[in-house]
Tab-separated table of C-alpha atoms in Angstrom:
chain	number	residue	atom	x	y	z
A	1	UNK	CA	-7.080	2.787	22.821
A	2	UNK	CA	-5.415	-0.536	22.221
A	3	UNK	CA	-4.631	-2.479	19.200
A	4	UNK	CA	-5.659	-5.568	20.586
A	5	UNK	CA	-9.102	-4.918	20.080
A	6	UNK	CA	-8.867	-5.411	16.600
A	7	UNK	CA	-6.310	-8.209	16.701
A	8	UNK	CA	-8.872	-10.811	15.079
A	9	UNK	CA	-9.608	-8.644	12.522
A	10	UNK	CA	-6.150	-7.460	11.778
A	11	UNK	CA	-5.280	-11.168	11.769
A	12	UNK	CA	-8.115	-11.993	9.280
A	13	UNK	CA	-7.233	-9.024	6.981
A	14	UNK	CA	-4.045	-10.257	6.599
A	15	UNK	CA	-4.395	-13.703	6.256
A	16	UNK	CA	-6.784	-13.006	3.387
A	17	UNK	CA	-4.329	-10.699	1.462
A	18	UNK	CA	-2.057	-13.195	1.135
A	19	UNK	CA	-4.242	-15.859	-0.035
A	20	UNK	CA	-5.622	-13.661	-2.404
A	21	UNK	CA	-2.231	-12.324	-3.859
A	22	UNK	CA	-1.266	-16.306	-4.235
A	23	UNK	CA	-4.784	-16.723	-5.231
A	24	UNK	CA	-3.568	-14.438	-8.167
A	25	UNK	CA	-0.779	-15.700	-9.293
A	26	UNK	CA	-2.024	-18.895	-9.133
A	27	UNK	CA	-4.948	-17.650	-11.155
A	28	UNK	CA	-2.662	-16.556	-14.122
A	29	UNK	CA	-1.395	-20.049	-14.210
A	30	UNK	CA	-4.264	-21.957	-14.945
A	31	UNK	CA	-5.054	-23.432	-18.836
A	32	UNK	CA	-8.115	-21.145	-19.133
A	33	UNK	CA	-6.771	-17.411	-17.668
A	34	UNK	CA	-10.180	-15.922	-19.740
A	35	UNK	CA	-12.430	-17.587	-17.329
A	36	UNK	CA	-10.346	-16.142	-14.414
A	37	UNK	CA	-10.321	-13.024	-15.423
A	38	UNK	CA	-12.762	-11.683	-12.635
A	39	UNK	CA	-10.686	-13.590	-10.222
A	40	UNK	CA	-7.585	-11.783	-10.764
A	41	UNK	CA	-9.614	-9.117	-10.449
A	42	UNK	CA	-11.416	-8.932	-7.359
A	43	UNK	CA	-8.382	-10.931	-5.498
A	44	UNK	CA	-5.937	-7.310	-6.345
A	45	UNK	CA	-8.455	-5.320	-4.947
A	46	UNK	CA	-9.768	-7.351	-2.230
A	47	UNK	CA	-5.866	-7.989	-1.366
A	48	UNK	CA	-4.853	-4.153	-1.510
A	49	UNK	CA	-8.198	-3.095	0.685
A	50	UNK	CA	-7.741	-5.917	3.611
A	51	UNK	CA	-3.888	-4.523	3.801
A	52	UNK	CA	-5.601	-1.044	4.247
A	53	UNK	CA	-7.930	-2.393	6.749
A	54	UNK	CA	-5.377	-3.776	8.967
A	55	UNK	CA	-3.455	-0.787	8.809
A	56	UNK	CA	-5.982	1.617	9.247
A	57	UNK	CA	-7.105	-0.790	12.436
A	58	UNK	CA	-3.658	-0.896	14.105
A	59	UNK	CA	-2.899	2.795	13.405
A	60	UNK	CA	-6.651	3.579	15.203
A	61	UNK	CA	-7.105	6.010	17.745
A	62	UNK	CA	-10.510	8.492	18.881
A	63	UNK	CA	-9.766	11.238	15.750
A	64	UNK	CA	-9.430	8.450	13.277
A	65	UNK	CA	-11.748	5.459	14.377
A	66	UNK	CA	-15.127	6.148	12.662
A	67	UNK	CA	-13.288	6.294	9.045
A	68	UNK	CA	-11.769	3.298	10.142
A	69	UNK	CA	-14.813	1.511	11.150
A	70	UNK	CA	-16.399	2.366	7.305
A	71	UNK	CA	-13.001	1.304	5.797
A	72	UNK	CA	-13.892	-2.216	7.573
A	73	UNK	CA	-17.431	-1.552	5.928
A	74	UNK	CA	-15.517	-1.730	2.712
A	75	UNK	CA	-13.572	-4.119	3.276
A	76	UNK	CA	-16.451	-6.434	3.798
A	77	UNK	CA	-18.650	-5.768	0.796
A	78	UNK	CA	-15.494	-6.847	-1.593
A	79	UNK	CA	-14.607	-9.772	0.472
A	80	UNK	CA	-17.765	-10.955	-0.201
A	81	UNK	CA	-17.777	-10.150	-4.183
A	82	UNK	CA	-14.417	-12.008	-3.923
A	83	UNK	CA	-14.952	-15.186	-2.217
A	84	UNK	CA	-18.843	-15.826	-4.173
A	85	UNK	CA	-16.329	-15.322	-7.025
A	86	UNK	CA	-13.679	-17.635	-5.399
A	87	UNK	CA	-15.758	-20.340	-4.037
A	88	UNK	CA	-17.570	-20.582	-8.368
A	89	UNK	CA	-13.618	-22.190	-9.146
A	90	UNK	CA	-12.237	-26.026	-8.441
A	91	UNK	CA	-8.931	-25.050	-7.367
A	92	UNK	CA	-7.796	-25.254	-4.140
A	93	UNK	CA	-6.030	-22.046	-4.713
A	94	UNK	CA	-9.694	-20.451	-5.019
A	95	UNK	CA	-10.999	-22.590	-2.492
A	96	UNK	CA	-8.579	-21.285	-0.020
A	97	UNK	CA	-9.536	-17.703	-0.848
A	98	UNK	CA	-12.816	-17.771	-0.193
A	99	UNK	CA	-12.863	-19.371	2.791
A	100	UNK	CA	-10.476	-16.943	3.873
A	101	UNK	CA	-12.742	-13.981	2.554
A	102	UNK	CA	-15.795	-15.294	4.136
A	103	UNK	CA	-13.650	-14.670	7.463
A	104	UNK	CA	-12.342	-12.121	6.533
A	105	UNK	CA	-15.772	-10.240	5.793
A	106	UNK	CA	-17.485	-11.520	8.484
A	107	UNK	CA	-15.222	-10.306	11.225
A	108	UNK	CA	-14.889	-6.930	9.449
A	109	UNK	CA	-18.726	-6.832	9.637
A	110	UNK	CA	-18.601	-6.810	13.199
A	111	UNK	CA	-15.846	-4.571	13.320
A	112	UNK	CA	-17.783	-1.912	11.195
A	113	UNK	CA	-20.565	-2.133	13.400
B	1	UNK	CA	-12.361	0.403	-20.069
B	2	UNK	CA	-9.716	3.007	-20.665
B	3	UNK	CA	-8.075	4.369	-17.736
B	4	UNK	CA	-8.112	7.562	-19.150
B	5	UNK	CA	-11.582	8.465	-17.600
B	6	UNK	CA	-9.993	8.279	-14.398
B	7	UNK	CA	-7.222	10.180	-15.007
B	8	UNK	CA	-8.058	13.043	-13.443
B	9	UNK	CA	-9.085	12.142	-10.532
B	10	UNK	CA	-6.318	9.167	-10.429
B	11	UNK	CA	-3.659	12.473	-10.503
B	12	UNK	CA	-5.635	13.951	-7.618
B	13	UNK	CA	-5.337	11.115	-5.486
B	14	UNK	CA	-1.377	10.798	-5.861
B	15	UNK	CA	-1.139	14.413	-5.865
B	16	UNK	CA	-2.951	14.490	-2.312
B	17	UNK	CA	-1.878	11.365	-0.937
B	18	UNK	CA	1.969	13.633	-1.719
B	19	UNK	CA	0.798	16.689	-0.193
B	20	UNK	CA	-0.691	14.575	3.102
B	21	UNK	CA	2.278	12.504	3.545
B	22	UNK	CA	4.807	15.306	3.514
B	23	UNK	CA	2.174	17.057	6.065
B	24	UNK	CA	2.171	14.684	8.691
B	25	UNK	CA	5.806	14.331	8.802
B	26	UNK	CA	6.168	18.225	8.654
B	27	UNK	CA	4.232	18.055	11.741
B	28	UNK	CA	5.860	16.035	13.561
B	29	UNK	CA	8.270	18.656	13.984
B	30	UNK	CA	5.848	21.390	14.860
B	31	UNK	CA	6.378	23.223	17.893
B	32	UNK	CA	3.880	21.990	20.208
B	33	UNK	CA	3.318	18.343	18.638
B	34	UNK	CA	-0.269	17.439	20.330
B	35	UNK	CA	-1.942	19.793	18.460
B	36	UNK	CA	-1.201	18.585	15.705
B	37	UNK	CA	-2.352	15.013	16.476
B	38	UNK	CA	-5.187	14.191	15.004
B	39	UNK	CA	-3.903	16.349	12.117
B	40	UNK	CA	-1.072	13.420	11.582
B	41	UNK	CA	-3.380	10.333	12.025
B	42	UNK	CA	-5.460	11.606	9.256
B	43	UNK	CA	-3.041	13.038	7.276
B	44	UNK	CA	-1.604	8.794	7.148
B	45	UNK	CA	-5.681	7.335	6.996
B	46	UNK	CA	-5.837	10.235	4.016
B	47	UNK	CA	-2.562	9.249	2.215
B	48	UNK	CA	-3.281	5.667	1.978
B	49	UNK	CA	-7.111	5.677	0.810
B	50	UNK	CA	-5.992	7.846	-1.533
B	51	UNK	CA	-3.223	5.743	-3.119
B	52	UNK	CA	-5.748	2.739	-2.615
B	53	UNK	CA	-8.096	4.761	-4.577
B	54	UNK	CA	-5.736	5.076	-7.328
B	55	UNK	CA	-4.938	2.045	-7.722
B	56	UNK	CA	-7.915	0.876	-7.883
B	57	UNK	CA	-8.966	3.153	-10.714
B	58	UNK	CA	-5.836	2.935	-12.698
B	59	UNK	CA	-6.739	-1.368	-13.167
B	60	UNK	CA	-10.524	-1.046	-13.460
B	61	UNK	CA	-12.767	-2.892	-15.619
B	62	UNK	CA	-16.205	-3.996	-15.846
B	63	UNK	CA	-15.392	-6.628	-13.013
B	64	UNK	CA	-14.042	-3.852	-10.334
B	65	UNK	CA	-15.898	-0.849	-11.079
B	66	UNK	CA	-19.076	-0.684	-9.308
B	67	UNK	CA	-15.970	-1.316	-6.241
B	68	UNK	CA	-13.590	1.434	-7.103
B	69	UNK	CA	-16.552	3.556	-6.974
B	70	UNK	CA	-16.994	2.743	-3.391
B	71	UNK	CA	-13.964	3.348	-2.748
B	72	UNK	CA	-13.502	6.869	-4.320
B	73	UNK	CA	-16.867	7.677	-2.268
B	74	UNK	CA	-15.369	6.595	1.047
B	75	UNK	CA	-11.928	8.529	-0.242
B	76	UNK	CA	-14.042	11.515	-0.689
B	77	UNK	CA	-15.142	11.574	2.802
B	78	UNK	CA	-12.253	10.785	4.536
B	79	UNK	CA	-10.218	13.324	2.466
B	80	UNK	CA	-12.938	16.083	3.901
B	81	UNK	CA	-12.449	15.336	7.138
B	82	UNK	CA	-8.335	15.098	6.576
B	83	UNK	CA	-8.394	19.049	4.561
B	84	UNK	CA	-11.570	20.287	7.248
B	85	UNK	CA	-8.192	19.471	9.926
B	86	UNK	CA	-5.704	21.210	8.268
B	87	UNK	CA	-7.652	23.766	7.150
B	88	UNK	CA	-7.701	24.944	11.223
B	89	UNK	CA	-3.242	25.104	11.008
B	90	UNK	CA	-1.803	27.704	9.365
B	91	UNK	CA	1.268	26.019	8.837
B	92	UNK	CA	1.967	26.459	5.044
B	93	UNK	CA	2.028	22.252	4.411
B	94	UNK	CA	-1.416	22.242	6.476
B	95	UNK	CA	-3.027	24.680	3.865
B	96	UNK	CA	-1.467	22.990	1.166
B	97	UNK	CA	-2.882	19.828	1.993
B	98	UNK	CA	-6.223	21.262	2.549
B	99	UNK	CA	-6.327	22.425	-0.944
B	100	UNK	CA	-5.332	19.070	-2.529
B	101	UNK	CA	-7.747	17.396	-0.160
B	102	UNK	CA	-10.193	19.527	-1.139
B	103	UNK	CA	-9.902	19.009	-4.719
B	104	UNK	CA	-8.992	14.991	-4.216
B	105	UNK	CA	-12.411	15.330	-2.434
B	106	UNK	CA	-14.475	16.519	-5.806
B	107	UNK	CA	-12.923	14.212	-7.871
B	108	UNK	CA	-13.538	11.547	-5.997
B	109	UNK	CA	-16.911	12.584	-5.110
B	110	UNK	CA	-17.664	12.789	-9.075
B	111	UNK	CA	-16.244	9.584	-9.548
B	112	UNK	CA	-18.271	7.996	-6.891
B	113	UNK	CA	-21.640	9.089	-8.341
C	1	UNK	CA	13.848	18.389	4.689
C	2	UNK	CA	11.149	19.698	2.259
C	3	UNK	CA	9.369	16.993	0.075
C	4	UNK	CA	9.802	19.449	-3.361
C	5	UNK	CA	13.683	18.141	-3.415
C	6	UNK	CA	11.854	14.914	-4.286
C	7	UNK	CA	8.853	16.040	-6.371
C	8	UNK	CA	10.114	14.958	-9.720
C	9	UNK	CA	10.890	11.946	-8.668
C	10	UNK	CA	7.317	11.139	-6.635
C	11	UNK	CA	5.347	12.468	-9.420
C	12	UNK	CA	7.722	10.150	-12.583
C	13	UNK	CA	6.867	7.717	-9.300
C	14	UNK	CA	3.248	7.870	-8.689
C	15	UNK	CA	2.893	8.458	-13.242
C	16	UNK	CA	4.268	4.706	-13.327
C	17	UNK	CA	2.173	3.202	-10.878
C	18	UNK	CA	-0.289	3.992	-12.971
C	19	UNK	CA	0.763	3.064	-16.277
C	20	UNK	CA	1.586	-0.085	-14.717
C	21	UNK	CA	-1.354	-0.801	-13.080
C	22	UNK	CA	-3.520	-0.359	-16.562
C	23	UNK	CA	-1.002	-2.600	-17.933
C	24	UNK	CA	-1.967	-5.181	-15.787
C	25	UNK	CA	-5.640	-5.372	-16.709
C	26	UNK	CA	-5.515	-4.021	-20.441
C	27	UNK	CA	-2.733	-7.503	-20.924
C	28	UNK	CA	-5.715	-9.792	-19.006
C	29	UNK	CA	-7.967	-8.579	-21.589
C	30	UNK	CA	-5.087	-9.214	-24.490
C	31	UNK	CA	-5.636	-12.747	-26.672
C	32	UNK	CA	-3.101	-14.469	-25.551
C	33	UNK	CA	-2.977	-13.824	-22.333
C	34	UNK	CA	-0.020	-16.397	-21.343
C	35	UNK	CA	1.938	-14.433	-23.443
C	36	UNK	CA	1.568	-11.685	-21.283
C	37	UNK	CA	2.205	-13.499	-17.838
C	38	UNK	CA	5.585	-12.033	-17.091
C	39	UNK	CA	4.564	-8.243	-17.649
C	40	UNK	CA	1.209	-8.759	-15.489
C	41	UNK	CA	3.894	-9.670	-12.525
C	42	UNK	CA	6.500	-7.148	-12.923
C	43	UNK	CA	3.281	-4.517	-13.696
C	44	UNK	CA	2.140	-5.131	-10.640
C	45	UNK	CA	5.473	-5.517	-8.384
C	46	UNK	CA	6.333	-2.584	-10.019
C	47	UNK	CA	3.475	-0.571	-9.207
C	48	UNK	CA	3.936	-1.474	-5.343
C	49	UNK	CA	7.211	-0.491	-5.540
C	50	UNK	CA	6.572	2.935	-7.368
C	51	UNK	CA	3.805	3.762	-4.351
C	52	UNK	CA	5.702	2.909	-1.482
C	53	UNK	CA	9.584	4.763	-3.108
C	54	UNK	CA	6.449	7.898	-3.286
C	55	UNK	CA	5.251	7.708	-0.175
C	56	UNK	CA	8.691	7.447	1.845
C	57	UNK	CA	9.944	10.030	0.232
C	58	UNK	CA	7.157	12.535	0.590
C	59	UNK	CA	6.882	11.794	4.122
C	60	UNK	CA	11.464	11.408	4.436
C	61	UNK	CA	13.056	13.465	7.288
C	62	UNK	CA	16.614	12.914	8.432
C	63	UNK	CA	15.799	10.090	10.200
C	64	UNK	CA	15.080	8.018	7.349
C	65	UNK	CA	16.732	9.529	4.019
C	66	UNK	CA	19.321	6.574	4.095
C	67	UNK	CA	16.362	4.174	3.637
C	68	UNK	CA	14.202	6.219	1.285
C	69	UNK	CA	17.408	6.067	-0.865
C	70	UNK	CA	17.843	2.686	-1.150
C	71	UNK	CA	13.969	2.222	-1.943
C	72	UNK	CA	14.574	4.645	-4.993
C	73	UNK	CA	17.371	2.538	-5.636
C	74	UNK	CA	15.695	-0.491	-5.731
C	75	UNK	CA	12.840	0.723	-7.072
C	76	UNK	CA	15.276	1.308	-10.113
C	77	UNK	CA	15.482	-1.986	-10.618
C	78	UNK	CA	12.334	-3.494	-10.961
C	79	UNK	CA	11.665	-0.733	-13.188
C	80	UNK	CA	14.381	-1.230	-15.032
C	81	UNK	CA	12.569	-5.028	-15.223
C	82	UNK	CA	9.409	-3.966	-16.190
C	83	UNK	CA	9.694	-1.474	-18.976
C	84	UNK	CA	12.279	-4.096	-20.930
C	85	UNK	CA	9.639	-6.343	-20.627
C	86	UNK	CA	6.995	-3.816	-21.606
C	87	UNK	CA	9.101	-2.810	-24.485
C	88	UNK	CA	8.695	-6.133	-25.926
C	89	UNK	CA	4.979	-6.373	-26.412
C	90	UNK	CA	3.443	-4.172	-29.274
C	91	UNK	CA	-0.142	-3.030	-27.230
C	92	UNK	CA	-0.323	0.696	-27.183
C	93	UNK	CA	-0.772	0.045	-23.235
C	94	UNK	CA	2.926	-1.682	-23.115
C	95	UNK	CA	4.203	0.602	-25.269
C	96	UNK	CA	3.276	3.751	-22.582
C	97	UNK	CA	4.136	1.835	-19.434
C	98	UNK	CA	7.978	1.266	-20.821
C	99	UNK	CA	8.283	4.690	-21.241
C	100	UNK	CA	7.110	5.427	-17.903
C	101	UNK	CA	8.968	2.735	-16.407
C	102	UNK	CA	12.074	4.468	-18.169
C	103	UNK	CA	11.464	7.273	-16.385
C	104	UNK	CA	10.819	6.517	-13.460
C	105	UNK	CA	14.029	4.128	-13.567
C	106	UNK	CA	16.224	7.402	-14.110
C	107	UNK	CA	14.455	9.556	-11.699
C	108	UNK	CA	14.605	6.839	-8.790
C	109	UNK	CA	18.348	5.857	-9.664
C	110	UNK	CA	19.579	9.638	-9.433
C	111	UNK	CA	17.595	9.932	-6.279
C	112	UNK	CA	19.384	6.987	-4.724
C	113	UNK	CA	23.008	8.087	-5.730
D	1	UNK	CA	5.656	-21.784	-6.955
D	2	UNK	CA	3.974	-22.555	-3.610
D	3	UNK	CA	3.528	-19.017	-1.592
D	4	UNK	CA	3.509	-21.446	1.433
D	5	UNK	CA	6.824	-21.718	1.435
D	6	UNK	CA	6.762	-17.845	2.173
D	7	UNK	CA	4.716	-18.474	4.398
D	8	UNK	CA	6.844	-18.206	7.457
D	9	UNK	CA	8.338	-15.122	6.314
D	10	UNK	CA	4.781	-13.364	5.278
D	11	UNK	CA	3.097	-14.176	8.940
D	12	UNK	CA	6.375	-12.438	10.010
D	13	UNK	CA	5.972	-9.609	8.086
D	14	UNK	CA	2.438	-8.855	8.293
D	15	UNK	CA	3.241	-9.123	12.894
D	16	UNK	CA	5.693	-6.774	12.208
D	17	UNK	CA	3.794	-3.938	10.161
D	18	UNK	CA	0.615	-4.047	13.011
D	19	UNK	CA	3.095	-3.870	15.525
D	20	UNK	CA	4.827	-0.662	13.478
D	21	UNK	CA	1.671	0.790	12.698
D	22	UNK	CA	0.211	-0.509	16.589
D	23	UNK	CA	3.181	1.635	18.116
D	24	UNK	CA	3.195	5.083	15.468
D	25	UNK	CA	-0.177	6.423	16.728
D	26	UNK	CA	0.984	5.210	20.673
D	27	UNK	CA	4.616	6.959	20.371
D	28	UNK	CA	2.014	10.004	19.479
D	29	UNK	CA	0.481	9.608	22.752
D	30	UNK	CA	3.533	9.431	24.988
D	31	UNK	CA	4.312	12.658	27.121
D	32	UNK	CA	7.779	13.819	24.995
D	33	UNK	CA	6.928	13.009	21.258
D	34	UNK	CA	10.514	14.196	19.999
D	35	UNK	CA	11.902	12.005	22.023
D	36	UNK	CA	9.350	9.425	19.945
D	37	UNK	CA	10.328	11.364	16.092
D	38	UNK	CA	13.046	8.904	15.235
D	39	UNK	CA	10.317	5.789	16.694
D	40	UNK	CA	7.871	7.511	14.675
D	41	UNK	CA	8.982	7.799	11.196
D	42	UNK	CA	10.621	4.950	11.204
D	43	UNK	CA	7.432	3.004	12.237
D	44	UNK	CA	5.922	4.022	9.662
D	45	UNK	CA	8.621	3.132	6.928
D	46	UNK	CA	8.480	-0.202	8.454
D	47	UNK	CA	5.121	-1.517	8.462
D	48	UNK	CA	5.198	0.017	4.847
D	49	UNK	CA	7.940	-2.429	3.413
D	50	UNK	CA	6.277	-5.047	5.226
D	51	UNK	CA	3.093	-5.168	3.689
D	52	UNK	CA	5.107	-4.548	0.375
D	53	UNK	CA	7.549	-7.521	1.041
D	54	UNK	CA	4.543	-9.780	1.849
D	55	UNK	CA	2.648	-8.870	-0.594
D	56	UNK	CA	5.339	-9.382	-3.046
D	57	UNK	CA	5.931	-12.752	-1.721
D	58	UNK	CA	2.234	-14.019	-1.993
D	59	UNK	CA	2.432	-13.154	-5.807
D	60	UNK	CA	5.745	-14.222	-5.935
D	61	UNK	CA	6.363	-16.473	-9.038
D	62	UNK	CA	9.272	-17.769	-11.482
D	63	UNK	CA	9.480	-14.232	-13.398
D	64	UNK	CA	9.510	-12.307	-9.777
D	65	UNK	CA	11.072	-14.185	-7.066
D	66	UNK	CA	14.531	-12.626	-7.807
D	67	UNK	CA	13.027	-8.682	-6.789
D	68	UNK	CA	10.937	-10.105	-4.236
D	69	UNK	CA	14.002	-11.790	-2.229
D	70	UNK	CA	15.767	-8.004	-2.858
D	71	UNK	CA	12.535	-6.428	-1.333
D	72	UNK	CA	13.190	-8.988	1.605
D	73	UNK	CA	16.743	-7.837	1.451
D	74	UNK	CA	15.984	-4.118	2.195
D	75	UNK	CA	12.643	-5.414	4.307
D	76	UNK	CA	15.265	-6.770	6.975
D	77	UNK	CA	17.833	-3.749	6.891
D	78	UNK	CA	14.292	-1.570	7.510
D	79	UNK	CA	13.087	-3.719	10.039
D	80	UNK	CA	16.973	-3.618	11.583
D	81	UNK	CA	16.803	0.121	12.126
D	82	UNK	CA	13.422	0.014	13.315
D	83	UNK	CA	14.123	-2.725	16.076
D	84	UNK	CA	17.014	-1.094	17.364
D	85	UNK	CA	15.229	2.620	17.864
D	86	UNK	CA	12.315	0.849	19.499
D	87	UNK	CA	14.719	-1.224	21.590
D	88	UNK	CA	15.907	2.334	23.512
D	89	UNK	CA	12.390	3.198	24.444
D	90	UNK	CA	11.112	1.649	27.804
D	91	UNK	CA	7.375	1.682	26.389
D	92	UNK	CA	5.599	-1.571	26.069
D	93	UNK	CA	4.447	-1.135	22.813
D	94	UNK	CA	7.835	0.124	21.814
D	95	UNK	CA	9.292	-2.972	23.256
D	96	UNK	CA	6.976	-5.260	21.891
D	97	UNK	CA	7.916	-3.859	17.722
D	98	UNK	CA	11.012	-4.345	18.766
D	99	UNK	CA	10.729	-8.174	19.419
D	100	UNK	CA	8.101	-8.085	16.023
D	101	UNK	CA	10.985	-6.385	13.715
D	102	UNK	CA	13.811	-8.627	15.021
D	103	UNK	CA	12.132	-11.738	14.357
D	104	UNK	CA	10.971	-9.970	10.579
D	105	UNK	CA	14.471	-9.017	9.838
D	106	UNK	CA	15.860	-12.409	10.795
D	107	UNK	CA	13.051	-14.435	8.680
D	108	UNK	CA	13.712	-11.774	5.420
D	109	UNK	CA	17.202	-11.883	5.703
D	110	UNK	CA	17.154	-15.731	5.590
D	111	UNK	CA	14.572	-15.187	2.481
D	112	UNK	CA	16.453	-13.047	0.934
D	113	UNK	CA	19.689	-15.265	0.616
């Protein structure tokens, strides 16, 4: 099993993780932090599961691939939630994060199928 | 939401992660490494999702708790797989890991309900 | 190399990670979030390096032990910073986190020697 | 602090993590696993610290940047060790990993300065 079959999804996961992490810190510096609370929490969770999914894909073999697909499926669910929350905020970091989450959810959903 | 309600499950996850990590390295040093290949792969995956589950629980709030429960559910599935593999090997590190996986699966299953 | 020699430090790292994660979410819910910004940022960084240090110790062998000790050294530095920040805030979650950071810093410093 | 200043280093870290993870699993499937033991151990450690460094950079702000730079410095050290080990093995996965480690070490060293 060559990890190149997972390459697009790994890339999308790591890109999403970087945008989520950046968004979390940027949200903390917004004037109305309370309004960003849900966004920050989902950003952090999404970044973490994206990193797990990417690591699991890059190490995947015949012994683990079924579980890796389940991780991708859950990653898609959390990316959806984070992307929908981010999309509601006008800040550029939130809009960029929403786009990355949406792309990552699509890649992860395809991988989990 | 106080993370103390998650405390037993967090503790079980981190204990399981430590046993899985230790088992992975110890398996690499067994005379017949090929026989331990599946064990090593599952150990590494299990350690990673246990750490994710523990982090997610310790940061959980009303915005994330539904996703945290889904992570715990998947963690239980992977702990089951890792524990069943480890249980088949006589080495002490495998037997210790099997026990930790079983306990963690139970805690995670309860948390995901 | 048996990971039991690292057991106390692994336990301290995972305990510290759980307190830091919990503190980060709790700080986000404080009335004056701006005052907690530094605490939140350090909590998240400290939790992440504590988890890395614990994983590295549990997998340590003769090939990696020198690097593992360097990770423990840096973990101690970040635990010190996080613990000093937390100690300045009266909230119970901050005080608990400050205690866990201090203990973890001591264990990591000893391990890195 | 915009995370774009860290973008090249974040990208190098995540690329390195993916190559290290892939190399670890591929090494496990080599005929002479014992000869790959050090490579596997360093791959796993390097992947983990690369992910930590990338997360820390993407969340960096004025409160954490000094520690983030120290993480990058240690990441460079571990990338050097992993890259030197990988470079000694002829397998394509090892050669690709050696290249990624070398590039990541350079980016991290620049960032840590």
